[in-house]
Short mmCIF file of C-alpha atoms in Angstrom, two decimals:
data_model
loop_
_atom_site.label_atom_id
_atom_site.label_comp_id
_atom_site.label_asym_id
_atom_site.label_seq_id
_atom_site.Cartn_x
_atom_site.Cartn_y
_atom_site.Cartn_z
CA UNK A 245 68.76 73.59 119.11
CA UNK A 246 69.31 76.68 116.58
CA UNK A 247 70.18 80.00 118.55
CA UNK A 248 67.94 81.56 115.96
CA UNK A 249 64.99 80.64 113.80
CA UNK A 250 65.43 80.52 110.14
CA UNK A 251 68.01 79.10 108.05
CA UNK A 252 68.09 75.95 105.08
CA UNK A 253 69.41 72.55 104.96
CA UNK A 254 70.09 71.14 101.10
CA UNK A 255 71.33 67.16 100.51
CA UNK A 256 72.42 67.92 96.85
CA UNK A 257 73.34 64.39 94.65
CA UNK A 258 76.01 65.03 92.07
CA UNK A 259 76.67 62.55 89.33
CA UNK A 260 80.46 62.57 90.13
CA UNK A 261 83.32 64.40 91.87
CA UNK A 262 83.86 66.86 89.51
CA UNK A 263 80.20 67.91 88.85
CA UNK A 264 80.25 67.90 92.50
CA UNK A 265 83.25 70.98 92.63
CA UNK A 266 81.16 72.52 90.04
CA UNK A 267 78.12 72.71 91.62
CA UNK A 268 79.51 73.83 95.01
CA UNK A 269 81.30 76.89 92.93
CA UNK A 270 78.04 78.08 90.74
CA UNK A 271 76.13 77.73 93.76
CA UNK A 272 78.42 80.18 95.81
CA UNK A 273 77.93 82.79 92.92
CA UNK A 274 74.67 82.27 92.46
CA UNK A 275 74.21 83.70 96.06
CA UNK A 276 76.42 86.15 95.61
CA UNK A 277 75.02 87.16 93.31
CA UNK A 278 77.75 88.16 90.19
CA UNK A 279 81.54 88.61 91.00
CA UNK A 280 82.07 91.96 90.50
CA UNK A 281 80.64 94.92 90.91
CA UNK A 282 78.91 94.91 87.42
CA UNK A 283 77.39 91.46 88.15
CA UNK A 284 76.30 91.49 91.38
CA UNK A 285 73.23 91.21 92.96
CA UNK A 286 71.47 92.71 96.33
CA UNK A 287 73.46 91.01 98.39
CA UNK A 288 75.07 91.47 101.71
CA UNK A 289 77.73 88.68 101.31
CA UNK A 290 80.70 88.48 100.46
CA UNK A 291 83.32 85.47 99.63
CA UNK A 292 84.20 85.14 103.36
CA UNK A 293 80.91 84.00 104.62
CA UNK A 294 81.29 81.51 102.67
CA UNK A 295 82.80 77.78 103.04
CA UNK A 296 83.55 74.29 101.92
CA UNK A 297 83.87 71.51 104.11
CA UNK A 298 85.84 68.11 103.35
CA UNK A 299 86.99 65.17 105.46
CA UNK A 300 89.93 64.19 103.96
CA UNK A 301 93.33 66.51 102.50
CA UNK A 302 92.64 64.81 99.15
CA UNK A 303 89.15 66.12 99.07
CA UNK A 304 90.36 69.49 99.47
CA UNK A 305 93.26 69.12 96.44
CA UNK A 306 91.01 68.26 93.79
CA UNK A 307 88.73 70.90 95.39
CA UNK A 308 91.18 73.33 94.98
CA UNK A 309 92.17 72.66 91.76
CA UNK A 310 88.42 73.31 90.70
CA UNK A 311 88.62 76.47 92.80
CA UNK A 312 92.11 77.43 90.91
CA UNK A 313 90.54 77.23 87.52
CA UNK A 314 86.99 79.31 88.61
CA UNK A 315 87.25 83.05 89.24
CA UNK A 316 86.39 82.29 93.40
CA UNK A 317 88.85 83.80 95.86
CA UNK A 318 89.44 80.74 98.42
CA UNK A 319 92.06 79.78 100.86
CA UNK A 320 92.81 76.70 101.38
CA UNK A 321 92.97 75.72 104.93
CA UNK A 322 96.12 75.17 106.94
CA UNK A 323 96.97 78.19 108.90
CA UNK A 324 98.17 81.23 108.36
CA UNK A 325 101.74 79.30 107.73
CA UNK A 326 100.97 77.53 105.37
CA UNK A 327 99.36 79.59 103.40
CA UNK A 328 102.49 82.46 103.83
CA UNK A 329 104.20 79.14 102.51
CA UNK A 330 102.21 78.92 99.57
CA UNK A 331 102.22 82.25 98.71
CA UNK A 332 106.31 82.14 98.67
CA UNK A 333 106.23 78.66 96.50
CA UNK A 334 103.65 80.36 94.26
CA UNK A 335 105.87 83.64 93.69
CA UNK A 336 109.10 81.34 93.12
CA UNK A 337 107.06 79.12 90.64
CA UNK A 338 105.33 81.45 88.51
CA UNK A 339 105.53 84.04 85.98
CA UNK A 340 103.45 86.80 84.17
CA UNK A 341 101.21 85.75 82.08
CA UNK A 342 101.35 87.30 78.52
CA UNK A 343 100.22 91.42 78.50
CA UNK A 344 101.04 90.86 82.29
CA UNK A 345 103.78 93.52 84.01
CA UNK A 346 105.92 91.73 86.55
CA UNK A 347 104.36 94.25 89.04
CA UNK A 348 101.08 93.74 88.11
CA UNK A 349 102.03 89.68 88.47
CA UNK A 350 103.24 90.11 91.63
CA UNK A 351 99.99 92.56 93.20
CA UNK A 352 97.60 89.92 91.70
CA UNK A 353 99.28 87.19 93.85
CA UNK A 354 99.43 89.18 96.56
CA UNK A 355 95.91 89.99 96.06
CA UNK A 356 94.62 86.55 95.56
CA UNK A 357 96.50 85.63 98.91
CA UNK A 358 95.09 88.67 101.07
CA UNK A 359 98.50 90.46 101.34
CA UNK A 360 98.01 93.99 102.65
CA UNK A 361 98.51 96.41 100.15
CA UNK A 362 101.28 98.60 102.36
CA UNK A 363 102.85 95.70 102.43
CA UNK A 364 103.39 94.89 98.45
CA UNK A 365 104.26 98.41 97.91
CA UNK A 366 106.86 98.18 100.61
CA UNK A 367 108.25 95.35 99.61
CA UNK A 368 107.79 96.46 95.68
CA UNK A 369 109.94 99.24 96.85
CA UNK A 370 112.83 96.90 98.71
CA UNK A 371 112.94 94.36 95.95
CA UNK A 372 114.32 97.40 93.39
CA UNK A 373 114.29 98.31 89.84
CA UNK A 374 111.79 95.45 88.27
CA UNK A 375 112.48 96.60 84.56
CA UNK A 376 115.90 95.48 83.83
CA UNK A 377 116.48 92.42 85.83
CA UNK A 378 115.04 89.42 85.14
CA UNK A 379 111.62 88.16 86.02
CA UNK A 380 112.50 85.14 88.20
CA UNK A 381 115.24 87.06 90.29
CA UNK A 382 112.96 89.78 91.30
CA UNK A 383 110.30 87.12 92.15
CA UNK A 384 112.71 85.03 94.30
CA UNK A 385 113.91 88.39 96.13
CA UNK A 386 109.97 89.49 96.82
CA UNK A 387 109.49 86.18 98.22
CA UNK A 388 112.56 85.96 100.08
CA UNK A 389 111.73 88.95 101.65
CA UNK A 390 108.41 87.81 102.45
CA UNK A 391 109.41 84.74 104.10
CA UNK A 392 111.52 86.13 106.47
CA UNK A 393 108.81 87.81 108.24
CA UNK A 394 105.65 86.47 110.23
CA UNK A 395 102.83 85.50 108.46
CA UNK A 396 100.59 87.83 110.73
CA UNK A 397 102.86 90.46 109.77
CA UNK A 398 101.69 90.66 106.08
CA UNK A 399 98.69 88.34 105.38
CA UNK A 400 95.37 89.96 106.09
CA UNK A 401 93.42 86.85 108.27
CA UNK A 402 90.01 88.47 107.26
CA UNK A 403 90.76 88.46 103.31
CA UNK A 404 87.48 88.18 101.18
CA UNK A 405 88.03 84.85 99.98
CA UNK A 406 85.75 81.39 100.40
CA UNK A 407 87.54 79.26 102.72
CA UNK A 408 88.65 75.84 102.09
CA UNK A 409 88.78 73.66 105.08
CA UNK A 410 88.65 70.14 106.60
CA UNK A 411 86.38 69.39 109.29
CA UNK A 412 89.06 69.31 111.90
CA UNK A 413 89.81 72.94 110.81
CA UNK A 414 86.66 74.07 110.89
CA UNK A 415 86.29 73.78 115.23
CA UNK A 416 85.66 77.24 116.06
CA UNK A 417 84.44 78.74 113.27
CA UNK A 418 81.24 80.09 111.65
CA UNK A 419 80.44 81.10 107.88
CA UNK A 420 77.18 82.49 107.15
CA UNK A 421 76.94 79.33 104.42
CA UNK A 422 78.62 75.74 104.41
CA UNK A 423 78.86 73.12 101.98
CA UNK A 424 79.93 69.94 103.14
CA UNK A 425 81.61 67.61 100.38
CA UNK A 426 81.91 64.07 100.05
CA UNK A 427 78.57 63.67 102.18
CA UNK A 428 79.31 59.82 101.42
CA UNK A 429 80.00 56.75 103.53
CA UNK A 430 84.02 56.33 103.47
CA UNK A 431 84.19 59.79 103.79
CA UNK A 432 81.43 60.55 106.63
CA UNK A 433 82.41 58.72 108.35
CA UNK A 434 85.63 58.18 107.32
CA UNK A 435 85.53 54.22 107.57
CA UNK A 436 88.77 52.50 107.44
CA UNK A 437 88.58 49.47 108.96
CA UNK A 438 86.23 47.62 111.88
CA UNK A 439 87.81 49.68 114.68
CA UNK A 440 86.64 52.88 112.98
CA UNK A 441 84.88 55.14 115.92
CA UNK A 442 81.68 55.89 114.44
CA UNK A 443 80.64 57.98 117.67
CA UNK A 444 83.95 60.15 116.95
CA UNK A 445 82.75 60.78 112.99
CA UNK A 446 79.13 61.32 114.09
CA UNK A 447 80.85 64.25 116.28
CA UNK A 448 83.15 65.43 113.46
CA UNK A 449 80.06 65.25 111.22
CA UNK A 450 78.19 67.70 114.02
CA UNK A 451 80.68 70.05 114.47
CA UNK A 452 80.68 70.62 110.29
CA UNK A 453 76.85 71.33 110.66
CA UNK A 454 76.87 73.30 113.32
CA UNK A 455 79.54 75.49 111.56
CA UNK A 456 76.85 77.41 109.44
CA UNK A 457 74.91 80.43 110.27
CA UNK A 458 72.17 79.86 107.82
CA UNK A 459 72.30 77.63 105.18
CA UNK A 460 74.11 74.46 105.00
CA UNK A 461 74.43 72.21 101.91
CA UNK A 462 75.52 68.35 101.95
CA UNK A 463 76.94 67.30 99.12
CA UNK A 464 77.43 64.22 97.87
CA UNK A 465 78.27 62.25 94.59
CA UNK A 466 77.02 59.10 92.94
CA UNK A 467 80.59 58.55 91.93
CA UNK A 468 83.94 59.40 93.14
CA UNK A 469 87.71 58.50 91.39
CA UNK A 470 89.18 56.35 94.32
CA UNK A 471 93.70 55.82 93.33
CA UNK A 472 92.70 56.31 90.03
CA UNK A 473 89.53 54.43 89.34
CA UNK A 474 85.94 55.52 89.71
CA UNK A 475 83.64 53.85 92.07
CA UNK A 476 79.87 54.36 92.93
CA UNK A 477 79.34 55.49 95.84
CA UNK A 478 76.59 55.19 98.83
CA UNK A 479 74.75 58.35 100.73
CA UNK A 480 76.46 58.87 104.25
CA UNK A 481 74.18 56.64 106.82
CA UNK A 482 74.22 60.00 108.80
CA UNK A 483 71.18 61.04 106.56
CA UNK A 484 68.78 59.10 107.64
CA UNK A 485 69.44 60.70 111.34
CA UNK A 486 68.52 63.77 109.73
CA UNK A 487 64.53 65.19 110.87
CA UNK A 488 63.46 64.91 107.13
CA UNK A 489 60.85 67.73 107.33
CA UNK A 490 64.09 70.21 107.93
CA UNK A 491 66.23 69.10 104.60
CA UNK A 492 65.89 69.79 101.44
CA UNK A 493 66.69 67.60 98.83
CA UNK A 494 67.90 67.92 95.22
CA UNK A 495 70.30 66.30 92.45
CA UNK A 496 72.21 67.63 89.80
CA UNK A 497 71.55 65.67 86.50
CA UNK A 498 74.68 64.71 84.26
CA UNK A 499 75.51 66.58 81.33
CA UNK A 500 74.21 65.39 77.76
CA UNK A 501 77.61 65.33 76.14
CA UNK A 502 76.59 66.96 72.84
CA UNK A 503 76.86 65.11 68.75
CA UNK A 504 79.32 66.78 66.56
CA UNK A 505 77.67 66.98 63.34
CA UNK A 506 78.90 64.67 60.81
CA UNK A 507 80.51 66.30 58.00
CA UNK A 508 79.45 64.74 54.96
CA UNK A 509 82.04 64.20 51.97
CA UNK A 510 81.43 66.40 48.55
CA UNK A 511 80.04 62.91 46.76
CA UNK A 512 77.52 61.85 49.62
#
């Protein structure tokens, strides 16, 4: 039973995994709106009511990786650990881009990872003179210093960014909007083998839903690559235990892949 009236259910069909990321991202700015302040509409959200749903780590990567390549702010899911630890690997990995100062590379990670300003210039300030050393030994000194302090000492837990989460992370939360990916048998549920607990995925599956404040998409795709190959795919048997008059459902059609034009030779 809903603690308040209101709210929207969506089933969305996507023609494949990847059109599936894609959709998930345009829909998120779509109700926001624009990203920036130039862009954006009447709106009173913002990134962090905002998240995406998976079953399975793998779900999440290639989520991610869509996510890396949009302009979204997202975490991806793991704790505030792991994320400290990503932050560190990304610093020790990376470099600025061209036209990019190594301070300005290393406030836009910081940024993008929610850590507190005070903190970046501090640590700015204790890594030393950035102009005549090189890039990746001020990088592994920022990080170094980063690493040997909490994670709660330095990452902001409320950063405005769309969170990234499997179900199992989820327990506890609330985001004012949910997508749930992979809304697919052999994902929900998760069925392995005939000793799969269907009872436990129906709960799992429950918990995801009940995660949104008001509006909650499930998202599935006719197609998904399985260890390299793509397979089709069959609608989770948890829709049909859905009341139909509360969802909504739509599909996103595949893309026409357009005809280069034929260049004709000077004789034809």
């Amino acid at each position: 039973v809903a603690a308040r009236p209101g709210g929207e259910i969506f089933h969305v069909e996507c023609p494949e995994d990847r059109s599936e990321a894609e959709f998930i991202i345009k829909e998120i700015e779509k109700r926001m709106g624009g990203l920036t302040s130039l862009t954006a509409g009447d709106t009173d959200l913002a990134f962090s009511d905002f998240a995406v749903l998976v079953r399975t780590n793998r779900q999440a990567d290639l989520l991610a990786d869509s996510f890396q390549r949009s302009s979204l702010p997202y975490y991806r899911g793991g704790g505030e650990s792991d994320r400290a630890a990503e932050f560190v690997r990304r610093l020790k990995a990376g470099s600025p881009g061209p036209g990019v100062t190594l301070e300005g590379f290393i406030k836009e990670e910081a940024a993008f990872f929610g850590l507190a300003e005070d903190i970046t210039g501090t640590l700015l300030t204790e890594a030393g003179d950035l102009r005549d050393r090189p890039a990746s030994e001020v990088l592994d000194e920022f990080a170094g210093r980063a690493s040997l302090m909490e994670p709660e000492e330095y990452l902001e837990i409320k950063a405005d960014r769309v969170s990234l989460l499997t179900l199992h992370m989820a327990k506890g939360l609330e985001f004012k909007t949910v997508f749930i990916a992979g809304f697919e048998d052999g994902l929900i549920p998760c069925v392995k083998d005939d000793e799969t607990d269907i009872e436990e995925e129906r709960r799992l599956f429950y918990v995801g839903m009940t995660r949104a404040k008001e509006a909650l998409y499930l998202v599935s795709a006719r197609k998904r690559r399985l260890r390299g190959v793509m397979v089709d795919t069959v609608r989770s048997r948890f829709f049909k235990e859905l009341p139909a008059e509360l969802v909504q459902s739509g599909a996103v059609e595949k893309k026409k892949t357009k005809k280069r034009p034929v260049q004709k030779g000077l004789f034809d």
